[in-house]
Short mmCIF file of C-alpha atoms in Angstrom, two decimals:
data_model
loop_
_atom_site.label_atom_id
_atom_site.label_comp_id
_atom_site.label_asym_id
_atom_site.label_seq_id
_atom_site.Cartn_x
_atom_site.Cartn_y
_atom_site.Cartn_z
CA MET N 14 10.03 13.83 7.55
CA ILE N 15 10.91 12.64 4.37
CA GLN N 16 8.47 12.08 1.56
CA ILE N 17 9.34 10.25 -1.54
CA GLU N 18 7.22 11.00 -4.82
CA ALA N 19 7.07 11.26 -8.35
CA ASP N 20 5.21 13.11 -8.78
CA ALA N 21 7.05 16.22 -8.04
CA GLY N 22 4.00 18.97 -7.76
CA LYS N 23 2.77 16.57 -4.00
CA LEU N 24 5.70 17.24 -2.49
CA GLU N 25 5.64 18.68 0.97
CA SER N 26 1.25 19.49 -0.10
CA ASN N 27 0.78 18.43 3.30
CA HIS N 28 3.34 18.62 5.82
CA PRO N 29 7.38 20.28 6.24
CA ALA N 30 9.50 17.88 4.78
CA LEU N 31 11.90 17.21 2.78
CA GLY N 32 11.12 16.22 -0.32
CA ILE N 33 12.36 13.60 -2.46
CA HIS N 34 11.41 14.09 -5.95
CA ALA N 35 12.74 9.91 -7.31
CA ASP N 36 11.31 6.37 -8.04
CA ALA N 37 10.26 5.74 -4.64
CA ARG N 38 12.26 2.02 -6.01
CA LEU N 39 15.72 3.87 -6.72
CA ALA N 40 15.75 6.50 -3.39
CA LEU N 41 14.64 4.32 -1.46
CA GLN N 42 17.87 2.27 -2.90
CA ALA N 43 20.80 4.99 -2.37
CA ILE N 44 18.86 6.19 0.23
CA LEU N 45 20.25 1.98 2.18
CA GLU N 46 23.56 2.39 0.37
CA THR N 47 24.21 5.84 1.74
CA VAL N 48 23.05 6.84 5.41
CA GLY N 49 24.72 4.05 8.12
CA GLU N 50 22.78 1.68 10.36
CA ARG N 51 22.17 3.66 12.87
CA THR N 52 21.40 2.18 17.05
CA ASP N 53 19.33 3.90 19.11
CA PRO N 54 18.61 2.56 22.69
CA THR N 55 15.87 4.03 23.78
CA ALA N 56 13.42 3.43 20.83
CA PRO N 57 11.72 0.12 22.47
CA GLU N 58 10.47 1.57 25.46
CA ARG N 59 9.71 4.86 22.86
CA VAL N 60 7.82 2.43 20.85
CA ALA N 61 6.35 1.19 23.90
CA ALA N 62 5.06 4.43 25.72
CA VAL N 63 3.10 5.12 22.38
CA LEU N 64 1.81 1.72 21.68
CA GLY N 65 0.44 2.22 25.52
CA ARG N 66 -0.90 5.65 24.16
CA VAL N 67 -2.89 4.60 21.34
CA ARG N 68 -4.17 1.47 23.72
CA ASP N 69 -5.55 3.95 25.84
CA ARG N 70 -6.92 6.74 23.79
CA ILE N 71 -8.69 3.00 23.21
CA ASP N 72 -9.44 1.79 25.94
CA ALA N 73 -11.59 4.80 26.96
CA GLN N 74 -13.74 4.47 24.10
CA ASP N 75 -16.51 2.20 23.52
CA LEU N 76 -15.22 -0.50 21.23
CA ASP N 77 -15.58 -3.04 22.68
CA LEU N 78 -17.45 -5.14 19.16
CA GLU N 79 -14.45 -3.72 16.55
CA ARG N 80 -12.10 -4.77 18.84
CA ARG N 81 -13.21 -8.11 19.03
CA VAL N 82 -14.14 -8.47 14.83
CA VAL N 83 -10.46 -7.54 14.58
CA ALA N 84 -9.20 -9.88 17.75
CA ALA N 85 -11.44 -12.92 15.42
CA VAL N 86 -9.57 -11.72 12.01
CA ARG N 87 -5.99 -11.81 14.04
CA GLU N 88 -7.81 -15.55 14.85
CA ALA N 89 -9.12 -17.13 11.61
CA LEU N 90 -5.21 -16.05 9.98
CA PRO N 91 -2.11 -18.11 10.20
CA ALA N 92 1.03 -15.09 11.86
CA ARG N 93 2.18 -14.87 8.34
CA ALA N 94 -0.81 -14.93 6.43
CA PRO N 95 -1.03 -11.69 4.20
CA SER N 96 -3.96 -10.00 4.89
CA PHE N 97 -5.79 -7.06 2.14
CA TRP N 98 -7.97 -4.67 4.18
CA ASP N 99 -10.21 -2.70 1.66
CA MET N 100 -11.32 1.61 2.34
CA THR N 101 -13.77 0.48 4.99
CA ILE N 102 -14.78 0.44 8.76
CA LEU N 103 -12.98 -2.49 10.04
CA ALA N 104 -9.84 -1.56 7.72
CA TYR N 105 -9.52 2.15 9.71
CA TRP N 106 -10.34 0.22 13.51
CA ALA N 107 -7.23 -3.19 12.01
CA TRP N 108 -4.41 0.27 11.34
CA SER N 109 -4.61 0.81 14.76
CA ALA N 110 -5.94 -2.74 16.72
CA PHE N 111 -4.11 -5.38 14.67
CA ASP N 112 -1.53 -6.96 15.27
CA ALA N 113 0.11 -7.87 12.26
CA ARG N 114 3.96 -10.01 13.32
CA HIS N 115 4.77 -10.39 11.18
CA PRO N 116 6.60 -7.24 8.74
CA ASN N 117 4.82 -7.25 5.11
CA THR N 118 1.60 -8.69 6.17
CA MET N 119 -0.80 -5.88 6.49
CA HIS N 120 -1.80 -4.11 3.81
CA SER N 121 -4.41 -1.92 3.31
CA ALA N 122 -4.37 1.82 0.98
CA GLN N 123 -4.47 3.52 3.89
CA GLY N 124 -7.40 7.02 2.71
CA ALA N 125 -5.97 6.11 -0.82
CA GLY N 126 -8.80 4.39 -2.34
CA GLY N 127 -10.63 1.07 -3.45
CA LEU N 128 -10.77 0.57 -7.49
CA GLY N 129 -13.15 -1.73 -6.06
CA TYR N 130 -13.43 -5.28 -9.11
CA ALA N 131 -11.55 -5.18 -12.59
CA PHE N 132 -14.28 -7.08 -13.63
CA PRO N 133 -17.87 -7.17 -11.88
CA PRO N 134 -18.13 -10.58 -9.47
CA PRO N 135 -19.58 -13.53 -10.97
CA SER N 136 -22.39 -13.43 -7.92
CA ALA N 137 -22.76 -9.23 -9.60
CA ARG N 138 -23.04 -10.82 -13.33
CA PRO N 139 -26.81 -10.90 -15.45
CA SER N 140 -27.73 -13.79 -17.28
CA PRO N 141 -28.78 -13.47 -20.16
CA THR N 142 -32.75 -12.73 -20.85
CA PRO N 143 -34.99 -15.04 -21.29
CA PRO N 144 -36.92 -15.65 -25.20
CA GLY N 145 -39.90 -13.60 -25.31
CA ARG N 146 -38.38 -11.04 -21.69
CA SER N 147 -37.16 -7.90 -21.81
CA TRP N 148 -35.49 -6.20 -19.34
CA ARG N 149 -36.56 -5.02 -16.46
CA SER N 150 -34.59 -2.14 -15.90
CA PRO N 151 -33.05 0.61 -19.08
CA ALA N 152 -30.07 0.36 -15.86
CA THR N 153 -29.65 -3.21 -16.19
CA ALA N 154 -30.24 -3.50 -18.93
CA ALA N 155 -27.02 -1.33 -20.55
CA ARG N 156 -25.54 -3.22 -17.33
CA CYS N 157 -25.50 -6.61 -18.94
CA THR N 158 -24.35 -4.77 -23.13
CA ARG N 159 -21.27 -3.25 -20.73
CA TRP N 160 -20.53 -6.77 -19.47
CA ARG N 161 -20.56 -8.55 -22.68
CA SER N 162 -18.40 -6.47 -24.82
CA TRP N 163 -15.73 -6.73 -21.34
CA PRO N 164 -12.84 -8.62 -23.61
CA ARG N 165 -13.98 -12.48 -23.28
CA ARG N 166 -10.91 -15.12 -22.80
CA SER N 167 -10.31 -17.65 -25.41
CA SER N 168 -9.78 -21.93 -24.63
CA THR N 169 -6.89 -20.51 -25.07
CA GLY N 170 -5.64 -17.70 -22.64
CA SER N 171 -5.87 -14.94 -24.95
CA THR N 172 -8.15 -12.89 -24.55
#
């Protein structure tokens, strides 16, 4: 296993590996320029065997609903449309059951955790309190105060 990591303290923290302390882009570029192409005529058969074992393992469980949901998402998207999966149970299923069909069309944090919204979605933004009324709870008041203090875009587009 080769691990490229910008944080040297994380190298080989989970598994023994050839640890490369570098920026991933620079390291991968150097590897591409240095290592020649290698063909493996048995690769397609070995990949098919691994996929078959995964399919057999999933088939042995009662996961019809989960598989249908992932299949419905696949069916709803054009073949080359990128998909973005947050840290949810559905994303966990998508890792093993979603047919991405093309490179760079399935994106997920895969264990890194989601950060959520940068700003609250419009549905969570509170409206100002009507004159003569008080906030219903201190938590609501605090949330609304924080939201009002965030930078706003002016008509010129700057904050």
